[in-house]
mmCIF file of C-alpha atoms and ligand atoms in Angstrom:
data_model
loop_
_atom_site.group_PDB
_atom_site.id
_atom_site.type_symbol
_atom_site.label_atom_id
_atom_site.label_comp_id
_atom_site.label_asym_id
_atom_site.label_seq_id
_atom_site.Cartn_x
_atom_site.Cartn_y
_atom_site.Cartn_z
ATOM 1 C CA MET A 122 86.373 71.140 -22.308
ATOM 2 C CA SER A 123 90.085 70.672 -23.163
ATOM 3 C CA ALA A 124 91.314 67.132 -23.935
ATOM 4 C CA THR A 125 93.608 65.499 -21.343
ATOM 5 C CA PRO A 126 97.186 65.553 -22.652
ATOM 6 C CA PRO A 127 98.663 62.086 -23.303
ATOM 7 C CA VAL A 128 100.808 60.561 -20.602
ATOM 8 C CA ARG A 129 104.500 60.987 -21.485
ATOM 9 C CA ILE A 130 107.231 58.660 -20.331
ATOM 10 C CA ALA A 131 110.899 59.512 -20.892
ATOM 11 C CA LEU A 132 113.537 56.794 -21.131
ATOM 12 C CA SER A 133 117.117 57.818 -20.480
ATOM 13 C CA ARG A 134 118.484 55.378 -23.068
ATOM 14 C CA ARG A 135 117.483 53.814 -26.358
ATOM 15 C CA GLY A 136 117.668 50.056 -26.581
ATOM 16 C CA TYR A 137 116.233 48.764 -23.335
ATOM 17 C CA PRO A 138 115.636 45.094 -24.241
ATOM 18 C CA GLY A 139 111.974 44.077 -24.089
ATOM 19 C CA LEU A 140 110.653 47.607 -24.557
ATOM 20 C CA ASP A 141 108.548 46.615 -27.572
ATOM 21 C CA ASP A 142 106.089 44.552 -25.557
ATOM 22 C CA ALA A 143 106.526 46.163 -22.140
ATOM 23 C CA PRO A 144 103.348 47.201 -20.289
ATOM 24 C CA LEU A 145 102.463 50.874 -20.866
ATOM 25 C CA PRO A 146 99.549 53.099 -19.861
ATOM 26 C CA GLU A 147 96.912 53.410 -22.583
ATOM 27 C CA GLY A 148 97.925 55.988 -25.213
ATOM 28 C CA ALA A 149 101.259 56.737 -23.552
ATOM 29 C CA GLU A 150 103.910 58.547 -25.566
ATOM 30 C CA LEU A 151 107.502 57.412 -25.154
ATOM 31 C CA VAL A 152 110.202 60.072 -25.216
ATOM 32 C CA LEU A 153 113.593 58.700 -26.230
ATOM 33 C CA PRO A 154 116.982 60.354 -26.680
ATOM 34 C CA ASP A 155 118.199 60.869 -30.246
ATOM 35 C CA GLU A 156 120.337 58.094 -31.649
ATOM 36 C CA GLY A 157 123.848 58.374 -30.198
ATOM 37 C CA ALA A 158 122.963 61.317 -27.928
ATOM 38 C CA PRO A 159 124.866 61.307 -24.627
ATOM 39 C CA THR A 160 122.784 60.938 -21.484
ATOM 40 C CA ASP A 161 124.425 63.609 -19.373
ATOM 41 C CA ASP A 162 122.628 65.577 -16.640
ATOM 42 C CA ALA A 163 121.503 68.331 -19.035
ATOM 43 C CA ALA A 164 120.233 65.853 -21.628
ATOM 44 C CA LEU A 165 118.263 63.994 -18.960
ATOM 45 C CA ARG A 166 116.682 67.228 -17.746
ATOM 46 C CA ALA A 167 115.665 68.169 -21.303
ATOM 47 C CA LEU A 168 114.262 64.682 -21.917
ATOM 48 C CA ALA A 169 112.196 64.599 -18.739
ATOM 49 C CA ALA A 170 110.960 68.199 -18.971
ATOM 50 C CA ASP A 171 107.347 67.529 -20.013
ATOM 51 C CA CYS A 172 107.101 63.954 -18.814
ATOM 52 C CA ASP A 173 104.996 62.222 -16.170
ATOM 53 C CA GLY A 174 107.271 59.217 -15.844
ATOM 54 C CA LEU A 175 111.025 58.733 -16.197
ATOM 55 C CA VAL A 176 112.921 55.464 -16.699
ATOM 56 C CA VAL A 177 116.594 55.618 -15.716
ATOM 57 C CA SER A 178 119.685 53.469 -15.257
ATOM 58 C CA THR A 179 122.467 53.431 -12.702
ATOM 59 C CA PRO A 180 124.683 56.088 -14.364
ATOM 60 C CA ASP A 181 121.840 58.659 -14.509
ATOM 61 C CA ARG A 182 121.828 61.213 -11.699
ATOM 62 C CA VAL A 183 118.337 61.952 -10.391
ATOM 63 C CA ASP A 184 118.390 64.969 -8.096
ATOM 64 C CA ALA A 185 116.625 68.211 -7.158
ATOM 65 C CA GLU A 186 117.833 69.939 -10.318
ATOM 66 C CA LEU A 187 116.232 67.261 -12.472
ATOM 67 C CA PHE A 188 113.003 67.422 -10.470
ATOM 68 C CA ASP A 189 112.955 71.243 -10.884
ATOM 69 C CA ALA A 190 113.233 70.780 -14.657
ATOM 70 C CA ALA A 191 110.432 68.188 -14.767
ATOM 71 C CA PRO A 192 107.483 69.568 -12.792
ATOM 72 C CA ARG A 193 105.011 66.938 -14.126
ATOM 73 C CA LEU A 194 107.076 64.005 -12.905
ATOM 74 C CA LYS A 195 105.179 61.510 -10.737
ATOM 75 C CA VAL A 196 107.401 58.450 -10.965
ATOM 76 C CA VAL A 197 111.058 57.597 -11.510
ATOM 77 C CA ALA A 198 111.580 53.927 -12.372
ATOM 78 C CA LEU A 199 115.098 52.552 -12.108
ATOM 79 C CA VAL A 200 116.097 49.740 -14.445
ATOM 80 C CA ALA A 201 118.389 48.647 -11.626
ATOM 81 C CA VAL A 202 118.121 47.361 -8.088
ATOM 82 C CA GLY A 203 120.639 49.848 -6.621
ATOM 83 C CA PHE A 204 119.317 53.358 -6.043
ATOM 84 C CA ASP A 205 122.306 55.332 -4.775
ATOM 85 C CA ASN A 206 122.059 57.601 -7.868
ATOM 86 C CA VAL A 207 118.672 58.965 -6.773
ATOM 87 C CA ASP A 208 118.050 61.652 -4.153
ATOM 88 C CA LEU A 209 115.293 59.782 -2.336
ATOM 89 C CA ASP A 210 114.657 62.475 0.281
ATOM 90 C CA GLU A 211 114.104 65.055 -2.430
ATOM 91 C CA ALA A 212 111.780 62.701 -4.340
ATOM 92 C CA ARG A 213 109.781 61.948 -1.193
ATOM 93 C CA ARG A 214 109.521 65.653 -0.360
ATOM 94 C CA ARG A 215 107.969 66.268 -3.796
ATOM 95 C CA GLY A 216 105.711 63.202 -3.713
ATOM 96 C CA ILE A 217 107.543 61.503 -6.602
ATOM 97 C CA VAL A 218 107.471 57.701 -6.370
ATOM 98 C CA VAL A 219 110.837 55.943 -6.962
ATOM 99 C CA THR A 220 110.825 52.267 -7.973
ATOM 100 C CA HIS A 221 113.545 49.698 -8.706
ATOM 101 C CA THR A 222 113.954 46.101 -9.970
ATOM 102 C CA PRO A 223 114.791 43.780 -7.067
ATOM 103 C CA GLY A 224 115.052 40.002 -7.446
ATOM 104 C CA VAL A 225 115.059 39.654 -11.238
ATOM 105 C CA LEU A 226 118.766 40.367 -11.605
ATOM 106 C CA ALA A 227 120.002 38.166 -8.754
ATOM 107 C CA ASP A 228 120.952 35.166 -10.896
ATOM 108 C CA ALA A 229 122.675 37.150 -13.650
ATOM 109 C CA THR A 230 124.679 39.142 -11.092
ATOM 110 C CA ALA A 231 125.574 36.026 -9.091
ATOM 111 C CA ASP A 232 126.713 34.339 -12.322
ATOM 112 C CA LEU A 233 128.981 37.317 -12.931
ATOM 113 C CA ALA A 234 130.337 37.288 -9.372
ATOM 114 C CA PHE A 235 131.200 33.636 -9.882
ATOM 115 C CA SER A 236 132.828 34.391 -13.221
ATOM 116 C CA LEU A 237 135.041 36.943 -11.458
ATOM 117 C CA ILE A 238 135.899 34.399 -8.760
ATOM 118 C CA LEU A 239 136.978 31.805 -11.332
ATOM 119 C CA MET A 240 138.778 34.331 -13.540
ATOM 120 C CA ALA A 241 140.722 35.859 -10.658
ATOM 121 C CA ARG A 242 141.539 32.763 -8.633
ATOM 122 C CA ARG A 243 142.496 30.548 -11.596
ATOM 123 C CA LEU A 244 144.456 33.357 -13.338
ATOM 124 C CA LEU A 245 142.297 33.006 -16.450
ATOM 125 C CA VAL A 246 142.941 36.488 -17.869
ATOM 126 C CA PRO A 247 146.738 36.119 -18.228
ATOM 127 C CA ALA A 248 146.175 32.565 -19.477
ATOM 128 C CA LEU A 249 143.772 33.824 -22.167
ATOM 129 C CA ASP A 250 146.054 36.727 -23.123
ATOM 130 C CA THR A 251 148.978 34.339 -23.507
ATOM 131 C CA THR A 252 147.000 31.905 -25.642
ATOM 132 C CA ARG A 253 145.621 34.671 -27.850
ATOM 133 C CA ALA A 254 149.104 36.091 -28.341
ATOM 134 C CA GLY A 255 150.283 32.705 -29.669
ATOM 135 C CA GLU A 256 152.652 32.444 -26.701
ATOM 136 C CA TRP A 257 151.510 29.108 -25.311
ATOM 137 C CA GLY A 258 154.965 27.692 -24.606
ATOM 138 C CA ALA A 259 156.272 24.291 -23.570
ATOM 139 C CA PHE A 260 154.522 22.813 -20.538
ATOM 140 C CA ASP A 261 155.660 24.454 -17.329
ATOM 141 C CA PRO A 262 154.279 22.957 -14.128
ATOM 142 C CA GLN A 263 154.296 26.418 -12.571
ATOM 143 C CA ALA A 264 152.484 28.242 -15.379
ATOM 144 C CA PHE A 265 149.125 29.788 -14.504
ATOM 145 C CA LEU A 266 149.033 27.965 -11.226
ATOM 146 C CA GLY A 267 145.986 29.418 -9.545
ATOM 147 C CA LEU A 268 144.215 28.514 -6.354
ATOM 148 C CA GLN A 269 141.316 26.079 -6.235
ATOM 149 C CA VAL A 270 137.735 27.326 -5.996
ATOM 150 C CA ALA A 271 136.053 23.974 -5.324
ATOM 151 C CA GLY A 272 136.189 23.149 -1.642
ATOM 152 C CA ALA A 273 137.399 26.618 -0.557
ATOM 153 C CA THR A 274 135.557 28.839 1.927
ATOM 154 C CA LEU A 275 133.364 31.567 0.427
ATOM 155 C CA GLY A 276 132.391 34.597 2.504
ATOM 156 C CA ILE A 277 129.504 36.717 1.276
ATOM 157 C CA VAL A 278 129.130 40.261 2.539
ATOM 158 C CA GLY A 279 125.522 41.343 2.008
ATOM 159 C CA TYR A 280 123.229 38.322 1.917
ATOM 160 C CA GLY A 281 120.172 39.620 0.100
ATOM 161 C CA ASP A 282 118.782 38.274 -3.185
ATOM 162 C CA ILE A 283 122.124 38.529 -4.990
ATOM 163 C CA GLY A 284 124.336 37.446 -2.079
ATOM 164 C CA SER A 285 122.238 34.358 -1.418
ATOM 165 C CA ALA A 286 122.298 33.476 -5.150
ATOM 166 C CA VAL A 287 126.125 33.630 -4.926
ATOM 167 C CA GLY A 288 125.855 31.370 -1.865
ATOM 168 C CA ARG A 289 123.862 28.742 -3.793
ATOM 169 C CA ARG A 290 126.519 28.716 -6.494
ATOM 170 C CA GLY A 291 129.232 28.343 -3.835
ATOM 171 C CA ALA A 292 127.412 25.369 -2.320
ATOM 172 C CA GLY A 293 127.296 23.821 -5.808
ATOM 173 C CA PHE A 294 131.088 24.143 -5.976
ATOM 174 C CA GLY A 295 131.416 22.289 -2.661
ATOM 175 C CA MET A 296 132.444 25.466 -0.849
ATOM 176 C CA THR A 297 131.892 26.210 2.811
ATOM 177 C CA VAL A 298 129.730 29.349 2.747
ATOM 178 C CA LEU A 299 129.710 32.177 5.309
ATOM 179 C CA GLN A 300 127.466 35.236 5.307
ATOM 180 C CA HIS A 301 127.658 38.633 6.933
ATOM 181 C CA SER A 302 124.591 40.774 6.527
ATOM 182 C CA ARG A 303 122.380 43.420 8.075
ATOM 183 C CA SER A 304 119.557 40.908 7.731
ATOM 184 C CA PRO A 305 121.199 37.443 7.928
ATOM 185 C CA ARG A 306 119.356 34.471 6.424
ATOM 186 C CA PRO A 307 120.733 31.643 8.603
ATOM 187 C CA GLU A 308 117.640 29.613 7.835
ATOM 188 C CA ASP A 309 118.716 28.950 4.229
ATOM 189 C CA GLY A 310 120.904 26.047 5.349
ATOM 190 C CA ILE A 311 123.750 27.184 3.089
ATOM 191 C CA ALA A 312 125.613 29.972 4.829
ATOM 192 C CA GLU A 313 126.719 30.331 8.439
ATOM 193 C CA ALA A 314 126.109 33.886 9.746
ATOM 194 C CA VAL A 315 129.261 35.470 11.246
ATOM 195 C CA GLY A 316 130.733 38.903 11.988
ATOM 196 C CA LEU A 317 132.672 40.704 9.242
ATOM 197 C CA ASP A 318 136.138 40.182 10.753
ATOM 198 C CA GLU A 319 135.504 36.480 11.316
ATOM 199 C CA LEU A 320 134.224 36.136 7.748
ATOM 200 C CA LEU A 321 137.361 37.791 6.367
ATOM 201 C CA GLU A 322 139.664 35.668 8.507
ATOM 202 C CA ARG A 323 137.989 32.371 7.639
ATOM 203 C CA SER A 324 137.317 32.960 3.932
ATOM 204 C CA ASP A 325 139.464 32.111 0.905
ATOM 205 C CA VAL A 326 137.104 34.018 -1.376
ATOM 206 C CA VAL A 327 134.997 37.046 -0.431
ATOM 207 C CA SER A 328 132.117 38.340 -2.567
ATOM 208 C CA LEU A 329 130.724 41.823 -1.883
ATOM 209 C CA ASN A 330 126.987 42.152 -2.446
ATOM 210 C CA VAL A 331 125.972 45.113 -0.294
ATOM 211 C CA PRO A 332 124.243 48.276 -1.534
ATOM 212 C CA ARG A 333 126.215 51.516 -1.467
ATOM 213 C CA THR A 334 125.127 53.440 1.653
ATOM 214 C CA PRO A 335 126.986 55.730 4.082
ATOM 215 C CA GLU A 336 127.631 52.588 6.195
ATOM 216 C CA THR A 337 129.178 50.542 3.371
ATOM 217 C CA ALA A 338 131.368 53.312 1.895
ATOM 218 C CA GLY A 339 134.995 52.203 2.395
ATOM 219 C CA LEU A 340 133.866 48.983 4.111
ATOM 220 C CA ILE A 341 136.865 47.075 2.730
ATOM 221 C CA GLY A 342 140.238 48.777 3.242
ATOM 222 C CA ALA A 343 143.800 47.751 4.121
ATOM 223 C CA ARG A 344 142.878 46.250 7.505
ATOM 224 C CA GLU A 345 140.109 44.086 6.050
ATOM 225 C CA LEU A 346 142.288 42.933 3.141
ATOM 226 C CA ASP A 347 144.964 41.860 5.621
ATOM 227 C CA LEU A 348 142.372 39.811 7.476
ATOM 228 C CA LEU A 349 141.557 38.066 4.164
ATOM 229 C CA GLY A 350 145.259 37.345 3.708
ATOM 230 C CA PRO A 351 147.718 36.217 0.998
ATOM 231 C CA ARG A 352 145.630 33.295 -0.251
ATOM 232 C CA GLY A 353 142.469 35.373 -0.436
ATOM 233 C CA THR A 354 140.434 36.539 -3.449
ATOM 234 C CA LEU A 355 138.066 39.523 -3.265
ATOM 235 C CA VAL A 356 135.334 40.151 -5.835
ATOM 236 C CA SER A 357 132.779 42.925 -5.999
ATOM 237 C CA THR A 358 129.602 43.205 -8.036
ATOM 238 C CA ALA A 359 128.204 45.684 -5.480
ATOM 239 C CA ARG A 360 129.040 49.361 -5.979
ATOM 240 C CA GLY A 361 132.193 51.385 -6.413
ATOM 241 C CA GLY A 362 133.403 52.923 -3.186
ATOM 242 C CA VAL A 363 132.634 49.872 -1.037
ATOM 243 C CA VAL A 364 136.251 48.803 -1.642
ATOM 244 C CA ASP A 365 139.090 51.279 -1.151
ATOM 245 C CA GLU A 366 140.723 50.871 -4.587
ATOM 246 C CA ASP A 367 144.131 52.242 -3.508
ATOM 247 C CA ALA A 368 144.246 49.817 -0.593
ATOM 248 C CA LEU A 369 143.271 46.977 -2.942
ATOM 249 C CA LEU A 370 146.024 47.842 -5.428
ATOM 250 C CA ALA A 371 148.604 48.019 -2.623
ATOM 251 C CA ALA A 372 147.484 44.664 -1.195
ATOM 252 C CA LEU A 373 147.722 43.013 -4.642
ATOM 253 C CA ARG A 374 151.141 44.512 -5.415
ATOM 254 C CA GLU A 375 152.546 43.479 -2.066
ATOM 255 C CA GLY A 376 151.068 39.968 -2.290
ATOM 256 C CA ARG A 377 148.970 40.579 0.838
ATOM 257 C CA ILE A 378 145.987 39.094 -1.028
ATOM 258 C CA HIS A 379 146.074 36.630 -3.933
ATOM 259 C CA SER A 380 143.731 38.171 -6.486
ATOM 260 C CA ALA A 381 140.638 40.275 -7.047
ATOM 261 C CA GLY A 382 137.830 40.956 -9.494
ATOM 262 C CA LEU A 383 135.793 44.153 -9.836
ATOM 263 C CA ASP A 384 132.692 44.832 -11.911
ATOM 264 C CA VAL A 385 132.110 48.189 -10.192
ATOM 265 C CA PHE A 386 134.379 51.182 -9.591
ATOM 266 C CA ALA A 387 134.524 54.417 -7.659
ATOM 267 C CA THR A 388 134.552 56.242 -11.009
ATOM 268 C CA GLU A 389 132.493 54.835 -13.871
ATOM 269 C CA PRO A 390 132.953 54.463 -16.718
ATOM 270 C CA LEU A 391 136.630 53.678 -16.240
ATOM 271 C CA THR A 392 137.968 55.211 -19.455
ATOM 272 C CA ASP A 393 141.555 56.037 -18.478
ATOM 273 C CA ALA A 394 143.524 53.295 -20.218
ATOM 274 C CA ALA A 395 146.485 54.220 -17.990
ATOM 275 C CA SER A 396 144.567 53.559 -14.779
ATOM 276 C CA PRO A 397 146.660 51.292 -12.524
ATOM 277 C CA LEU A 398 143.496 49.254 -11.938
ATOM 278 C CA LEU A 399 143.688 48.072 -15.549
ATOM 279 C CA HIS A 400 147.328 47.026 -15.334
ATOM 280 C CA GLU A 401 147.416 44.972 -12.158
ATOM 281 C CA PRO A 402 148.041 41.385 -13.293
ATOM 282 C CA ARG A 403 145.959 39.770 -10.558
ATOM 283 C CA LEU A 404 143.007 42.166 -10.827
ATOM 284 C CA VAL A 405 140.189 41.352 -13.247
ATOM 285 C CA CYS A 406 138.149 44.419 -14.281
ATOM 286 C CA LEU A 407 134.772 44.269 -16.032
ATOM 287 C CA PRO A 408 132.586 47.206 -17.181
ATOM 288 C CA HIS A 409 129.644 46.947 -14.707
ATOM 289 C CA ILE A 410 127.825 44.128 -16.507
ATOM 290 C CA GLY A 411 126.328 42.197 -13.586
ATOM 291 C CA SER A 412 122.779 42.301 -14.968
ATOM 292 C CA ALA A 413 123.769 42.190 -18.633
ATOM 293 C CA SER A 414 121.961 39.118 -19.942
ATOM 294 C CA VAL A 415 119.128 39.370 -22.474
ATOM 295 C CA GLU A 416 116.726 37.569 -20.147
ATOM 296 C CA THR A 417 117.532 39.711 -17.129
ATOM 297 C CA ARG A 418 117.601 43.090 -18.840
ATOM 298 C CA THR A 419 114.274 42.240 -20.527
ATOM 299 C CA ALA A 420 112.753 41.347 -17.155
ATOM 300 C CA MET A 421 114.166 44.558 -15.627
ATOM 301 C CA THR A 422 112.699 46.739 -18.389
ATOM 302 C CA ARG A 423 109.284 45.118 -18.071
ATOM 303 C CA MET A 424 109.359 45.490 -14.291
ATOM 304 C CA ALA A 425 110.327 49.166 -14.537
ATOM 305 C CA LEU A 426 107.501 49.887 -16.966
ATOM 306 C CA ARG A 427 104.993 47.957 -14.859
ATOM 307 C CA ASN A 428 105.914 50.288 -12.020
ATOM 308 C CA VAL A 429 105.528 53.409 -14.178
ATOM 309 C CA THR A 430 102.178 52.175 -15.474
ATOM 310 C CA ALA A 431 100.906 51.456 -11.967
ATOM 311 C CA VAL A 432 101.761 54.932 -10.663
ATOM 312 C CA LEU A 433 100.420 56.751 -13.717
ATOM 313 C CA SER A 434 97.191 54.726 -13.507
ATOM 314 C CA GLY A 435 96.728 55.749 -9.883
ATOM 315 C CA ASP A 436 97.676 52.326 -8.441
ATOM 316 C CA ASP A 437 100.342 51.341 -5.931
ATOM 317 C CA ALA A 438 103.664 50.541 -7.605
ATOM 318 C CA PRO A 439 104.777 46.963 -6.890
ATOM 319 C CA ASN A 440 108.477 47.781 -6.395
ATOM 320 C CA VAL A 441 108.817 51.068 -4.528
ATOM 321 C CA VAL A 442 112.369 51.627 -3.235
ATOM 322 C CA PRO A 443 112.324 50.818 0.478
ATOM 323 C CA PRO A 444 113.370 53.469 3.010
ATOM 324 C CA LEU A 445 117.092 53.239 3.843
ATOM 325 C CA ARG A 446 117.760 51.552 7.165
ATOM 326 C CA GLY A 447 120.458 53.128 9.261
HETATM 327 C C1 8YV B 532 123.285 48.103 -13.765
HETATM 328 C C2 8YV B 532 123.038 47.567 -11.319
HETATM 329 O O1 8YV B 532 123.513 49.262 -13.198
HETATM 330 O O2 8YV B 532 120.840 46.920 -10.800
HETATM 331 C C3 8YV B 532 121.838 47.529 -10.438
HETATM 332 O O3 8YV B 532 121.884 48.113 -9.341
HETATM 333 O O4 8YV B 532 124.050 48.008 -10.906
HETATM 334 C C4 8YV B 532 123.000 47.022 -12.729
HETATM 335 O O5 8YV B 532 121.917 46.301 -12.993
HETATM 336 C C5 8YV B 532 122.240 48.274 -14.817
HETATM 337 O O6 8YV B 532 122.622 47.589 -15.859
HETATM 338 C C6 8YV B 532 122.033 49.668 -15.320
HETATM 339 O O7 8YV B 532 120.917 50.249 -14.825
#
């Protein structure tokens, strides 16, 4: 009788925090990329080739070609809540379970959304640049005069775990909070549920917290930015493509909105130092770090590996990606 081969689990990256004591199936072998090796599509295919489980992040594309290269694959576990990088139909067709990490990253991402709000609205980036350059001049009553966050109206588009965590922070800042969502949570006593146009018209600050789906692609363009208006701030910790970046740049240049902050972009990573997005004084850009706290990334890694372990042990995975609602 031949011995059963050990279960093999590929991880797209080295360095997932918390990996050392993450739950794993008995005797499992971990397959990791070589130090410094890029995780491009070909590298991911090679890594997953003889594996039963695969752990991936947002930048990793998981599609039919990958599944063809990895015929043993039973589970793909995202270390992320968003799953727009995975071909779910193709996975379902092949009986491969896809899991994600909902809930655990809500606070870290909401903290980051609030950081963007404060940075953009209070003009903190030019203020920091000026201080660091040793150019802090004589007091000028007009210098770095931002708009107040406390007491303003905050509109949240997408009121799931992350959106509602942004709402709680807004309430703590004495803000009036509005929500627009596919599944509104009016019962939370924090945010009034309204239509998108009304939210944009009434809000001083808008936070985008929707997943990227065909319905949310290009959700915020020139018309929506004009509804937000010249005293408005837009921030996004959602996904690139939800905001039309050209329309956003035009609105900022023409003073049709006050300021903006983006942690997510249509093209990531944003490596073109000449990109106009990086040179717009009232636009704060961060490198997709919503979930980047030690505590959160550790919890995400553990959750992803709990899901892999469940599937490879023949149990139901606790965090299967839900079917997309139209
Ligand atoms: C990052 C995210 O992509 O969870 C998501 O959907 O966008 C973020 O958490 C993550 O850091 C990389 O997988």
